[in-house]
Amino acid sequence: IIAFILAFSVGANDVANSFGTAVGSGVVTLRQACILATIFETVGSVLLGAKVSETIRQGIIDVRMYNGSEHVLMAGSISAMFGSAVWQLA
């Protein structure tokens, strides 16, 4: 649930930045912008989600430090997602 809220809030923030000018100038309607955003956000997350996870796993966090204490890694991940979601929605 937390990951869904985070994905929604990040996507909503990015869509406003991407389509605000196009909708404001009348190039696309709000409905068209929502449809396009839904398509491209979904395709982007499906195609690039694994690469992002791999970068976090190998390039940012050394998961080998958590061998034997996976619950600590999971608690940290959930805390980071929750904090990010709250920050995005505020």
N, CA, C and O atoms as a CHARMM CRD file, in Angstrom:
* protein
*
  360
    1    1 ILE  N      0.83400  -1.18800   0.00000 PROA 1      0.00000
    2    1 ILE  CA     0.00000   0.00000   0.00000 PROA 1      0.00000
    3    1 ILE  C      0.87800   1.25000   0.00000 PROA 1      0.00000
    4    1 ILE  O      0.59400   2.21000  -0.71600 PROA 1      0.00000
    5    2 ILE  N      1.94200   1.23900   0.80100 PROA 2      0.00000
    6    2 ILE  CA     2.82900   2.39800   0.86600 PROA 2      0.00000
    7    2 ILE  C      3.50400   2.63500  -0.48100 PROA 2      0.00000
    8    2 ILE  O      3.63200   3.77800  -0.91800 PROA 2      0.00000
    9    3 ALA  N      3.93600   1.56400  -1.13800 PROA 3      0.00000
   10    3 ALA  CA     4.57900   1.70300  -2.45200 PROA 3      0.00000
   11    3 ALA  C      3.59700   2.27200  -3.47500 PROA 3      0.00000
   12    3 ALA  O      3.98700   3.07800  -4.31900 PROA 3      0.00000
   13    4 PHE  N      2.34100   1.86800  -3.41000 PROA 4      0.00000
   14    4 PHE  CA     1.33300   2.40100  -4.32700 PROA 4      0.00000
   15    4 PHE  C      1.12800   3.89100  -4.09200 PROA 4      0.00000
   16    4 PHE  O      1.05000   4.66600  -5.04600 PROA 4      0.00000
   17    5 ILE  N      1.04100   4.29500  -2.82900 PROA 5      0.00000
   18    5 ILE  CA     0.86600   5.71200  -2.50700 PROA 5      0.00000
   19    5 ILE  C      2.06300   6.52200  -2.99300 PROA 5      0.00000
   20    5 ILE  O      1.89800   7.61300  -3.53900 PROA 5      0.00000
   21    6 LEU  N      3.27200   5.98700  -2.79300 PROA 6      0.00000
   22    6 LEU  CA     4.47100   6.68000  -3.25900 PROA 6      0.00000
   23    6 LEU  C      4.47200   6.78900  -4.78100 PROA 6      0.00000
   24    6 LEU  O      4.76500   7.85400  -5.32500 PROA 6      0.00000
   25    7 ALA  N      4.15100   5.70800  -5.46600 PROA 7      0.00000
   26    7 ALA  CA     4.12300   5.73800  -6.93200 PROA 7      0.00000
   27    7 ALA  C      3.08100   6.73300  -7.43900 PROA 7      0.00000
   28    7 ALA  O      3.32900   7.46300  -8.39900 PROA 7      0.00000
   29    8 PHE  N      1.93300   6.75800  -6.80100 PROA 8      0.00000
   30    8 PHE  CA     0.88400   7.70000  -7.19000 PROA 8      0.00000
   31    8 PHE  C      1.33100   9.13700  -6.99700 PROA 8      0.00000
   32    8 PHE  O      1.14500   9.97300  -7.88100 PROA 8      0.00000
   33    9 SER  N      1.92100   9.42900  -5.84200 PROA 9      0.00000
   34    9 SER  CA     2.31300  10.81200  -5.55700 PROA 9      0.00000
   35    9 SER  C      3.45100  11.28200  -6.45500 PROA 9      0.00000
   36    9 SER  O      3.44400  12.42800  -6.90400 PROA 9      0.00000
   37   10 VAL  N      4.42000  10.42400  -6.72100 PROA 10     0.00000
   38   10 VAL  CA     5.51900  10.80000  -7.61800 PROA 10     0.00000
   39   10 VAL  C      4.99000  10.99600  -9.03700 PROA 10     0.00000
   40   10 VAL  O      5.35400  11.96000  -9.71000 PROA 10     0.00000
   41   11 GLY  N      4.13800  10.08800  -9.48700 PROA 11     0.00000
   42   11 GLY  CA     3.55800  10.21700 -10.81900 PROA 11     0.00000
   43   11 GLY  C      2.70900  11.46200 -10.96000 PROA 11     0.00000
   44   11 GLY  O      2.77700  12.14700 -11.98100 PROA 11     0.00000
   45   12 ALA  N      1.91200  11.76500  -9.95500 PROA 12     0.00000
   46   12 ALA  CA     1.07100  12.96200 -10.00600 PROA 12     0.00000
   47   12 ALA  C      1.92100  14.22300 -10.06200 PROA 12     0.00000
   48   12 ALA  O      1.59000  15.16200 -10.78600 PROA 12     0.00000
   49   13 ASN  N      3.00000  14.25200  -9.31300 PROA 13     0.00000
   50   13 ASN  CA     3.89600  15.40700  -9.33000 PROA 13     0.00000
   51   13 ASN  C      4.55800  15.55700 -10.69800 PROA 13     0.00000
   52   13 ASN  O      4.62600  16.66200 -11.23700 PROA 13     0.00000
   53   14 ASP  N      5.03700  14.47100 -11.25200 PROA 14     0.00000
   54   14 ASP  CA     5.71800  14.52300 -12.54600 PROA 14     0.00000
   55   14 ASP  C      4.76200  14.87000 -13.68300 PROA 14     0.00000
   56   14 ASP  O      5.14000  15.57700 -14.61800 PROA 14     0.00000
   57   15 VAL  N      3.54600  14.38400 -13.61100 PROA 15     0.00000
   58   15 VAL  CA     2.58000  14.65900 -14.67800 PROA 15     0.00000
   59   15 VAL  C      2.24000  16.14700 -14.71000 PROA 15     0.00000
   60   15 VAL  O      2.12100  16.73500 -15.78600 PROA 15     0.00000
   61   16 ALA  N      2.08600  16.74800 -13.55100 PROA 16     0.00000
   62   16 ALA  CA     1.79400  18.18100 -13.51800 PROA 16     0.00000
   63   16 ALA  C      2.92300  18.97500 -14.16300 PROA 16     0.00000
   64   16 ALA  O      2.67200  19.93900 -14.88600 PROA 16     0.00000
   65   17 ASN  N      4.15300  18.57700 -13.90700 PROA 17     0.00000
   66   17 ASN  CA     5.29600  19.26500 -14.51300 PROA 17     0.00000
   67   17 ASN  C      5.34700  19.03500 -16.01700 PROA 17     0.00000
   68   17 ASN  O      5.67600  19.94800 -16.77300 PROA 17     0.00000
   69   18 SER  N      5.02600  17.82800 -16.45300 PROA 18     0.00000
   70   18 SER  CA     5.14900  17.47600 -17.87100 PROA 18     0.00000
   71   18 SER  C      4.03000  18.04400 -18.73600 PROA 18     0.00000
   72   18 SER  O      4.28800  18.54400 -19.83100 PROA 18     0.00000
   73   19 PHE  N      2.80600  17.97300 -18.26200 PROA 19     0.00000
   74   19 PHE  CA     1.66000  18.31800 -19.09700 PROA 19     0.00000
   75   19 PHE  C      1.01900  19.65800 -18.75600 PROA 19     0.00000
   76   19 PHE  O      0.08900  20.08000 -19.44400 PROA 19     0.00000
   77   20 GLY  N      1.48200  20.32700 -17.72900 PROA 20     0.00000
   78   20 GLY  CA     0.87100  21.59700 -17.32900 PROA 20     0.00000
   79   20 GLY  C      0.86600  22.63600 -18.43000 PROA 20     0.00000
   80   20 GLY  O     -0.15000  23.28700 -18.67100 PROA 20     0.00000
   81   21 THR  N      1.98400  22.79200 -19.09100 PROA 21     0.00000
   82   21 THR  CA     2.08500  23.78400 -20.16300 PROA 21     0.00000
   83   21 THR  C      1.21600  23.40600 -21.35600 PROA 21     0.00000
   84   21 THR  O      0.56300  24.26600 -21.94700 PROA 21     0.00000
   85   22 ALA  N      1.20700  22.12800 -21.71000 PROA 22     0.00000
   86   22 ALA  CA     0.41100  21.68400 -22.86200 PROA 22     0.00000
   87   22 ALA  C     -1.08300  21.87400 -22.60900 PROA 22     0.00000
   88   22 ALA  O     -1.81800  22.28700 -23.50500 PROA 22     0.00000
   89   23 VAL  N     -1.52600  21.57700 -21.40200 PROA 23     0.00000
   90   23 VAL  CA    -2.94200  21.75800 -21.07500 PROA 23     0.00000
   91   23 VAL  C     -3.26200  23.24700 -20.97400 PROA 23     0.00000
   92   23 VAL  O     -4.29900  23.69800 -21.46100 PROA 23     0.00000
   93   24 GLY  N     -2.37900  23.99900 -20.34600 PROA 24     0.00000
   94   24 GLY  CA    -2.60800  25.43400 -20.19300 PROA 24     0.00000
   95   24 GLY  C     -2.67500  26.17600 -21.51300 PROA 24     0.00000
   96   24 GLY  O     -3.42800  27.14200 -21.64100 PROA 24     0.00000
   97   25 SER  N     -1.90600  25.74500 -22.49000 PROA 25     0.00000
   98   25 SER  CA    -1.91500  26.41000 -23.79700 PROA 25     0.00000
   99   25 SER  C     -3.00400  25.87600 -24.71800 PROA 25     0.00000
  100   25 SER  O     -3.22100  26.42400 -25.79800 PROA 25     0.00000
  101   26 GLY  N     -3.68700  24.82200 -24.30800 PROA 26     0.00000
  102   26 GLY  CA    -4.78200  24.27700 -25.09900 PROA 26     0.00000
  103   26 GLY  C     -4.36400  23.28000 -26.16600 PROA 26     0.00000
  104   26 GLY  O     -5.17700  22.91100 -27.01300 PROA 26     0.00000
  105   27 VAL  N     -3.11300  22.83700 -26.14200 PROA 27     0.00000
  106   27 VAL  CA    -2.65400  21.85500 -27.12700 PROA 27     0.00000
  107   27 VAL  C     -3.35100  20.51900 -26.90900 PROA 27     0.00000
  108   27 VAL  O     -3.75200  19.86100 -27.86900 PROA 27     0.00000
  109   28 VAL  N     -3.49400  20.11900 -25.65700 PROA 28     0.00000
  110   28 VAL  CA    -4.23600  18.90100 -25.30700 PROA 28     0.00000
  111   28 VAL  C     -5.24700  19.26000 -24.22900 PROA 28     0.00000
  112   28 VAL  O     -5.05200  20.20700 -23.46700 PROA 28     0.00000
  113   29 THR  N     -6.31700  18.50200 -24.17500 PROA 29     0.00000
  114   29 THR  CA    -7.30100  18.70800 -23.11500 PROA 29     0.00000
  115   29 THR  C     -6.81700  18.01400 -21.84600 PROA 29     0.00000
  116   29 THR  O     -5.88800  17.20700 -21.88200 PROA 29     0.00000
  117   30 LEU  N     -7.44900  18.33300 -20.74400 PROA 30     0.00000
  118   30 LEU  CA    -7.08400  17.69100 -19.48500 PROA 30     0.00000
  119   30 LEU  C     -7.30900  16.18500 -19.56600 PROA 30     0.00000
  120   30 LEU  O     -6.49900  15.40800 -19.06200 PROA 30     0.00000
  121   31 ARG  N     -8.39300  15.77600 -20.19200 PROA 31     0.00000
  122   31 ARG  CA    -8.67700  14.34100 -20.34300 PROA 31     0.00000
  123   31 ARG  C     -7.59700  13.65000 -21.17000 PROA 31     0.00000
  124   31 ARG  O     -7.13900  12.56700 -20.80400 PROA 31     0.00000
  125   32 GLN  N     -7.18700  14.25700 -22.27200 PROA 32     0.00000
  126   32 GLN  CA    -6.12700  13.67800 -23.09900 PROA 32     0.00000
  127   32 GLN  C     -4.81500  13.59600 -22.32800 PROA 32     0.00000
  128   32 GLN  O     -4.09000  12.60700 -22.43600 PROA 32     0.00000
  129   33 ALA  N     -4.51000  14.62100 -21.55800 PROA 33     0.00000
  130   33 ALA  CA    -3.27900  14.61500 -20.76500 PROA 33     0.00000
  131   33 ALA  C     -3.30700  13.49100 -19.73500 PROA 33     0.00000
  132   33 ALA  O     -2.29300  12.82800 -19.51300 PROA 33     0.00000
  133   34 CYS  N     -4.45400  13.27400 -19.10600 PROA 34     0.00000
  134   34 CYS  CA    -4.57000  12.18500 -18.12300 PROA 34     0.00000
  135   34 CYS  C     -4.39000  10.82600 -18.78500 PROA 34     0.00000
  136   34 CYS  O     -3.72400   9.94900 -18.23400 PROA 34     0.00000
  137   35 ILE  N     -4.97200  10.64800 -19.94800 PROA 35     0.00000
  138   35 ILE  CA    -4.83900   9.36900 -20.65900 PROA 35     0.00000
  139   35 ILE  C     -3.39600   9.13800 -21.08100 PROA 35     0.00000
  140   35 ILE  O     -2.84900   8.05600 -20.86700 PROA 35     0.00000
  141   36 LEU  N     -2.77500  10.15200 -21.68100 PROA 36     0.00000
  142   36 LEU  CA    -1.37100  10.02500 -22.08500 PROA 36     0.00000
  143   36 LEU  C     -0.46500   9.76600 -20.88500 PROA 36     0.00000
  144   36 LEU  O      0.43500   8.92900 -20.94700 PROA 36     0.00000
  145   37 ALA  N     -0.70700  10.48000 -19.80700 PROA 37     0.00000
  146   37 ALA  CA     0.11300  10.30500 -18.60900 PROA 37     0.00000
  147   37 ALA  C     -0.02600   8.90000 -18.04100 PROA 37     0.00000
  148   37 ALA  O      0.96100   8.29100 -17.63000 PROA 37     0.00000
  149   38 THR  N     -1.24400   8.38900 -18.02000 PROA 38     0.00000
  150   38 THR  CA    -1.46100   7.03400 -17.51900 PROA 38     0.00000
  151   38 THR  C     -0.69400   6.01900 -18.35300 PROA 38     0.00000
  152   38 THR  O     -0.05000   5.11900 -17.81500 PROA 38     0.00000
  153   39 ILE  N     -0.76700   6.16900 -19.64500 PROA 39     0.00000
  154   39 ILE  CA    -0.06600   5.23200 -20.53600 PROA 39     0.00000
  155   39 ILE  C      1.43700   5.31000 -20.32600 PROA 39     0.00000
  156   39 ILE  O      2.08900   4.28800 -20.11000 PROA 39     0.00000
  157   40 PHE  N      1.99100   6.51500 -20.38800 PROA 40     0.00000
  158   40 PHE  CA     3.44200   6.65100 -20.33600 PROA 40     0.00000
  159   40 PHE  C      4.01900   6.38300 -18.95200 PROA 40     0.00000
  160   40 PHE  O      5.12800   5.85800 -18.84700 PROA 40     0.00000
  161   41 GLU  N      3.29900   6.72900 -17.88800 PROA 41     0.00000
  162   41 GLU  CA     3.77700   6.41000 -16.53700 PROA 41     0.00000
  163   41 GLU  C      3.79700   4.89600 -16.32300 PROA 41     0.00000
  164   41 GLU  O      4.73500   4.36300 -15.73100 PROA 41     0.00000
  165   42 THR  N      2.76700   4.20800 -16.80300 PROA 42     0.00000
  166   42 THR  CA     2.71000   2.75200 -16.65600 PROA 42     0.00000
  167   42 THR  C      3.80300   2.07400 -17.46900 PROA 42     0.00000
  168   42 THR  O      4.50700   1.20100 -16.96100 PROA 42     0.00000
  169   43 VAL  N      3.94700   2.47000 -18.72200 PROA 43     0.00000
  170   43 VAL  CA     4.98400   1.87700 -19.57300 PROA 43     0.00000
  171   43 VAL  C      6.37200   2.14600 -18.99500 PROA 43     0.00000
  172   43 VAL  O      7.21900   1.25300 -18.97700 PROA 43     0.00000
  173   44 GLY  N      6.60700   3.35700 -18.52800 PROA 44     0.00000
  174   44 GLY  CA     7.90600   3.69200 -17.94600 PROA 44     0.00000
  175   44 GLY  C      8.22100   2.88300 -16.70800 PROA 44     0.00000
  176   44 GLY  O      9.34800   2.41700 -16.54300 PROA 44     0.00000
  177   45 SER  N      7.24900   2.71100 -15.83800 PROA 45     0.00000
  178   45 SER  CA     7.51000   1.94600 -14.62200 PROA 45     0.00000
  179   45 SER  C      7.71700   0.46400 -14.91700 PROA 45     0.00000
  180   45 SER  O      8.52900  -0.19200 -14.26500 PROA 45     0.00000
  181   46 VAL  N      6.98900  -0.06300 -15.89200 PROA 46     0.00000
  182   46 VAL  CA     7.15200  -1.47700 -16.24400 PROA 46     0.00000
  183   46 VAL  C      8.50100  -1.72400 -16.91300 PROA 46     0.00000
  184   46 VAL  O      9.19000  -2.69100 -16.59000 PROA 46     0.00000
  185   47 LEU  N      8.87400  -0.85400 -17.83700 PROA 47     0.00000
  186   47 LEU  CA    10.11400  -1.06200 -18.58400 PROA 47     0.00000
  187   47 LEU  C     11.36700  -0.70900 -17.78600 PROA 47     0.00000
  188   47 LEU  O     12.40300  -1.34900 -17.96500 PROA 47     0.00000
  189   48 LEU  N     11.29700   0.28600 -16.91600 PROA 48     0.00000
  190   48 LEU  CA    12.49600   0.76300 -16.23400 PROA 48     0.00000
  191   48 LEU  C     12.53600   0.45600 -14.74200 PROA 48     0.00000
  192   48 LEU  O     13.54700   0.71900 -14.09100 PROA 48     0.00000
  193   49 GLY  N     11.46300  -0.09300 -14.19000 PROA 49     0.00000
  194   49 GLY  CA    11.41800  -0.37100 -12.75700 PROA 49     0.00000
  195   49 GLY  C     12.50200  -1.31700 -12.28600 PROA 49     0.00000
  196   49 GLY  O     13.08300  -1.11100 -11.22000 PROA 49     0.00000
  197   50 ALA  N     12.78200  -2.34500 -13.05800 PROA 50     0.00000
  198   50 ALA  CA    13.81800  -3.31200 -12.67300 PROA 50     0.00000
  199   50 ALA  C     15.19500  -2.66800 -12.66500 PROA 50     0.00000
  200   50 ALA  O     16.01300  -2.97100 -11.79700 PROA 50     0.00000
  201   51 LYS  N     15.46100  -1.78500 -13.61800 PROA 51     0.00000
  202   51 LYS  CA    16.75900  -1.09800 -13.66600 PROA 51     0.00000
  203   51 LYS  C     16.94000  -0.17600 -12.46400 PROA 51     0.00000
  204   51 LYS  O     18.03500  -0.08300 -11.90900 PROA 51     0.00000
  205   52 VAL  N     15.88100   0.49600 -12.06500 PROA 52     0.00000
  206   52 VAL  CA    15.95400   1.36900 -10.89300 PROA 52     0.00000
  207   52 VAL  C     16.22500   0.54400  -9.64200 PROA 52     0.00000
  208   52 VAL  O     17.06500   0.91500  -8.82200 PROA 52     0.00000
  209   53 SER  N     15.51900  -0.56900  -9.49400 PROA 53     0.00000
  210   53 SER  CA    15.74100  -1.44500  -8.33900 PROA 53     0.00000
  211   53 SER  C     17.16700  -1.97700  -8.32000 PROA 53     0.00000
  212   53 SER  O     17.78900  -2.06000  -7.26100 PROA 53     0.00000
  213   54 GLU  N     17.67700  -2.33200  -9.47500 PROA 54     0.00000
  214   54 GLU  CA    19.04700  -2.83900  -9.57700 PROA 54     0.00000
  215   54 GLU  C     20.06200  -1.76100  -9.20100 PROA 54     0.00000
  216   54 GLU  O     21.04900  -2.05100  -8.52600 PROA 54     0.00000
  217   55 THR  N     19.83100  -0.54000  -9.62400 PROA 55     0.00000
  218   55 THR  CA    20.73000   0.56300  -9.26800 PROA 55     0.00000
  219   55 THR  C     20.73000   0.79400  -7.76700 PROA 55     0.00000
  220   55 THR  O     21.78900   1.00100  -7.17400 PROA 55     0.00000
  221   56 ILE  N     19.57200   0.76300  -7.15000 PROA 56     0.00000
  222   56 ILE  CA    19.49400   0.94800  -5.70300 PROA 56     0.00000
  223   56 ILE  C     20.18700  -0.20100  -4.98800 PROA 56     0.00000
  224   56 ILE  O     20.90500   0.01300  -4.01200 PROA 56     0.00000
  225   57 ARG  N     19.97000  -1.43100  -5.47800 PROA 57     0.00000
  226   57 ARG  CA    20.54500  -2.60300  -4.82000 PROA 57     0.00000
  227   57 ARG  C     22.06100  -2.64600  -4.95200 PROA 57     0.00000
  228   57 ARG  O     22.74800  -3.01400  -3.99900 PROA 57     0.00000
  229   58 GLN  N     22.59300  -2.28300  -6.10200 PROA 58     0.00000
  230   58 GLN  CA    24.03500  -2.39600  -6.31900 PROA 58     0.00000
  231   58 GLN  C     24.78600  -1.08200  -6.16700 PROA 58     0.00000
  232   58 GLN  O     25.92100  -1.07700  -5.69300 PROA 58     0.00000
  233   59 GLY  N     24.17900   0.02700  -6.55800 PROA 59     0.00000
  234   59 GLY  CA    24.90700   1.27900  -6.59500 PROA 59     0.00000
  235   59 GLY  C     24.71900   2.17400  -5.39500 PROA 59     0.00000
  236   59 GLY  O     25.54700   3.05200  -5.15500 PROA 59     0.00000
  237   60 ILE  N     23.65300   1.98100  -4.62800 PROA 60     0.00000
  238   60 ILE  CA    23.37000   2.88100  -3.51700 PROA 60     0.00000
  239   60 ILE  C     23.46200   2.16000  -2.17900 PROA 60     0.00000
  240   60 ILE  O     24.09100   2.66000  -1.24700 PROA 60     0.00000
  241   61 ILE  N     22.84600   1.00100  -2.07900 PROA 61     0.00000
  242   61 ILE  CA    22.81000   0.25000  -0.82400 PROA 61     0.00000
  243   61 ILE  C     23.56800  -1.05400  -1.00600 PROA 61     0.00000
  244   61 ILE  O     23.33400  -1.78800  -1.96600 PROA 61     0.00000
  245   62 ASP  N     24.46500  -1.33400  -0.09300 PROA 62     0.00000
  246   62 ASP  CA    25.17300  -2.61600  -0.10600 PROA 62     0.00000
  247   62 ASP  C     24.34700  -3.60900   0.71300 PROA 62     0.00000
  248   62 ASP  O     24.43900  -3.64200   1.94000 PROA 62     0.00000
  249   63 VAL  N     23.53600  -4.41900   0.02000 PROA 63     0.00000
  250   63 VAL  CA    22.62700  -5.32100   0.71800 PROA 63     0.00000
  251   63 VAL  C     23.35600  -6.43700   1.45300 PROA 63     0.00000
  252   63 VAL  O     22.77100  -7.09100   2.31600 PROA 63     0.00000
  253   64 ARG  N     24.61800  -6.66300   1.12500 PROA 64     0.00000
  254   64 ARG  CA    25.37700  -7.70000   1.83900 PROA 64     0.00000
  255   64 ARG  C     25.58400  -7.33200   3.30600 PROA 64     0.00000
  256   64 ARG  O     25.82600  -8.20800   4.13700 PROA 64     0.00000
  257   65 MET  N     25.49000  -6.05100   3.62500 PROA 65     0.00000
  258   65 MET  CA    25.62000  -5.62300   5.02100 PROA 65     0.00000
  259   65 MET  C     24.47800  -6.15700   5.87700 PROA 65     0.00000
  260   65 MET  O     24.60000  -6.23800   7.09900 PROA 65     0.00000
  261   66 TYR  N     23.37500  -6.51800   5.24100 PROA 66     0.00000
  262   66 TYR  CA    22.18100  -6.93900   5.96300 PROA 66     0.00000
  263   66 TYR  C     21.98200  -8.44800   5.96100 PROA 66     0.00000
  264   66 TYR  O     20.88300  -8.90900   6.27200 PROA 66     0.00000
  265   67 ASN  N     22.99500  -9.23200   5.62500 PROA 67     0.00000
  266   67 ASN  CA    22.87800 -10.68800   5.67600 PROA 67     0.00000
  267   67 ASN  C     22.55300 -11.12200   7.09900 PROA 67     0.00000
  268   67 ASN  O     23.26600 -10.78800   8.04600 PROA 67     0.00000
  269   68 GLY  N     21.48400 -11.86000   7.23000 PROA 68     0.00000
  270   68 GLY  CA    21.07000 -12.34200   8.54600 PROA 68     0.00000
  271   68 GLY  C     20.13900 -11.38400   9.26700 PROA 68     0.00000
  272   68 GLY  O     19.54900 -11.76100  10.28000 PROA 68     0.00000
  273   69 SER  N     19.99000 -10.17800   8.79100 PROA 69     0.00000
  274   69 SER  CA    19.07600  -9.22100   9.42700 PROA 69     0.00000
  275   69 SER  C     18.23500  -8.52200   8.35200 PROA 69     0.00000
  276   69 SER  O     18.20700  -7.29600   8.24500 PROA 69     0.00000
  277   70 GLU  N     17.56200  -9.34700   7.57600 PROA 70     0.00000
  278   70 GLU  CA    16.75100  -8.82300   6.48300 PROA 70     0.00000
  279   70 GLU  C     15.61700  -7.94100   6.98600 PROA 70     0.00000
  280   70 GLU  O     15.17400  -7.03200   6.28300 PROA 70     0.00000
  281   71 HSD  N     15.14500  -8.21100   8.21200 PROA 71     0.00000
  282   71 HSD  CA    14.05300  -7.41200   8.75800 PROA 71     0.00000
  283   71 HSD  C     14.47200  -5.95200   8.94000 PROA 71     0.00000
  284   71 HSD  O     13.64100  -5.05200   8.81600 PROA 71     0.00000
  285   72 VAL  N     15.74500  -5.70900   9.23100 PROA 72     0.00000
  286   72 VAL  CA    16.23600  -4.33800   9.36500 PROA 72     0.00000
  287   72 VAL  C     16.22500  -3.64000   8.00100 PROA 72     0.00000
  288   72 VAL  O     15.82700  -2.48000   7.89600 PROA 72     0.00000
  289   73 LEU  N     16.66000  -4.34800   6.96600 PROA 73     0.00000
  290   73 LEU  CA    16.62700  -3.79800   5.60600 PROA 73     0.00000
  291   73 LEU  C     15.19500  -3.50700   5.18100 PROA 73     0.00000
  292   73 LEU  O     14.92700  -2.46200   4.58800 PROA 73     0.00000
  293   74 MET  N     14.27800  -4.41000   5.47300 PROA 74     0.00000
  294   74 MET  CA    12.87500  -4.21000   5.11400 PROA 74     0.00000
  295   74 MET  C     12.28200  -3.02700   5.87900 PROA 74     0.00000
  296   74 MET  O     11.55100  -2.22600   5.29800 PROA 74     0.00000
  297   75 ALA  N     12.58300  -2.90600   7.16400 PROA 75     0.00000
  298   75 ALA  CA    12.07400  -1.78000   7.95100 PROA 75     0.00000
  299   75 ALA  C     12.61000  -0.45700   7.41100 PROA 75     0.00000
  300   75 ALA  O     11.87700   0.52900   7.34100 PROA 75     0.00000
  301   76 GLY  N     13.87400  -0.43400   7.03300 PROA 76     0.00000
  302   76 GLY  CA    14.45400   0.77800   6.45700 PROA 76     0.00000
  303   76 GLY  C     13.82700   1.13600   5.12900 PROA 76     0.00000
  304   76 GLY  O     13.56900   2.30800   4.85500 PROA 76     0.00000
  305   77 SER  N     13.57900   0.13500   4.30200 PROA 77     0.00000
  306   77 SER  CA    12.95700   0.37900   2.99400 PROA 77     0.00000
  307   77 SER  C     11.54100   0.92000   3.14800 PROA 77     0.00000
  308   77 SER  O     11.15300   1.86300   2.46000 PROA 77     0.00000
  309   78 ILE  N     10.77900   0.32700   4.04400 PROA 78     0.00000
  310   78 ILE  CA     9.40700   0.78800   4.26800 PROA 78     0.00000
  311   78 ILE  C      9.40000   2.19100   4.85600 PROA 78     0.00000
  312   78 ILE  O      8.57100   3.01900   4.48100 PROA 78     0.00000
  313   79 SER  N     10.32100   2.46300   5.77700 PROA 79     0.00000
  314   79 SER  CA    10.40900   3.80300   6.35500 PROA 79     0.00000
  315   79 SER  C     10.75500   4.84100   5.29700 PROA 79     0.00000
  316   79 SER  O     10.18400   5.93300   5.28600 PROA 79     0.00000
  317   80 ALA  N     11.68200   4.50900   4.41000 PROA 80     0.00000
  318   80 ALA  CA    12.05800   5.43600   3.33600 PROA 80     0.00000
  319   80 ALA  C     10.88800   5.67400   2.38900 PROA 80     0.00000
  320   80 ALA  O     10.65300   6.80800   1.97300 PROA 80     0.00000
  321   81 MET  N     10.15000   4.61600   2.04400 PROA 81     0.00000
  322   81 MET  CA     8.99100   4.78100   1.16600 PROA 81     0.00000
  323   81 MET  C      7.91700   5.63300   1.82800 PROA 81     0.00000
  324   81 MET  O      7.33800   6.51500   1.19400 PROA 81     0.00000
  325   82 PHE  N      7.65500   5.37000   3.09700 PROA 82     0.00000
  326   82 PHE  CA     6.62800   6.12300   3.81400 PROA 82     0.00000
  327   82 PHE  C      7.00700   7.59700   3.91200 PROA 82     0.00000
  328   82 PHE  O      6.18500   8.47600   3.65700 PROA 82     0.00000
  329   83 GLY  N      8.25600   7.85700   4.28400 PROA 83     0.00000
  330   83 GLY  CA     8.71700   9.24200   4.38100 PROA 83     0.00000
  331   83 GLY  C      8.64700   9.96500   3.04900 PROA 83     0.00000
  332   83 GLY  O      8.25900  11.13100   2.99100 PROA 83     0.00000
  333   84 SER  N      9.01800   9.28100   1.98500 PROA 84     0.00000
  334   84 SER  CA     8.96200   9.88200   0.64900 PROA 84     0.00000
  335   84 SER  C      7.52700  10.16300   0.22800 PROA 84     0.00000
  336   84 SER  O      7.24200  11.20700  -0.35900 PROA 84     0.00000
  337   85 ALA  N      6.62600   9.23900   0.52500 PROA 85     0.00000
  338   85 ALA  CA     5.22000   9.43000   0.16400 PROA 85     0.00000
  339   85 ALA  C      4.62100  10.61100   0.91400 PROA 85     0.00000
  340   85 ALA  O      3.90900  11.42400   0.32300 PROA 85     0.00000
  341   86 VAL  N      4.90000  10.71300   2.20700 PROA 86     0.00000
  342   86 VAL  CA     4.38300  11.83400   2.99600 PROA 86     0.00000
  343   86 VAL  C      4.94900  13.15000   2.47200 PROA 86     0.00000
  344   86 VAL  O      4.22400  14.13800   2.35400 PROA 86     0.00000
  345   87 TRP  N      6.25000  13.16100   2.15600 PROA 87     0.00000
  346   87 TRP  CA     6.88700  14.37300   1.64800 PROA 87     0.00000
  347   87 TRP  C      6.27800  14.78600   0.31100 PROA 87     0.00000
  348   87 TRP  O      6.05000  15.97400   0.08200 PROA 87     0.00000
  349   88 GLN  N      6.01400  13.83600  -0.56700 PROA 88     0.00000
  350   88 GLN  CA     5.43800  14.14800  -1.87500 PROA 88     0.00000
  351   88 GLN  C      4.00800  14.67300  -1.75700 PROA 88     0.00000
  352   88 GLN  O      3.60800  15.56300  -2.50700 PROA 88     0.00000
  353   89 LEU  N      3.24600  14.13000  -0.82500 PROA 89     0.00000
  354   89 LEU  CA     1.84500  14.52300  -0.69100 PROA 89     0.00000
  355   89 LEU  C      1.66300  15.81800   0.09000 PROA 89     0.00000
  356   89 LEU  O      0.61000  16.45100   0.00900 PROA 89     0.00000
  357   90 ALA  N      2.67900  16.21100   0.84100 PROA 90     0.00000
  358   90 ALA  CA     2.55900  17.43400   1.66400 PROA 90     0.00000
  359   90 ALA  C      2.72400  18.68200   0.85200 PROA 90     0.00000
  360   90 ALA  O      2.65100  19.78500   1.39400 PROA 90     0.00000
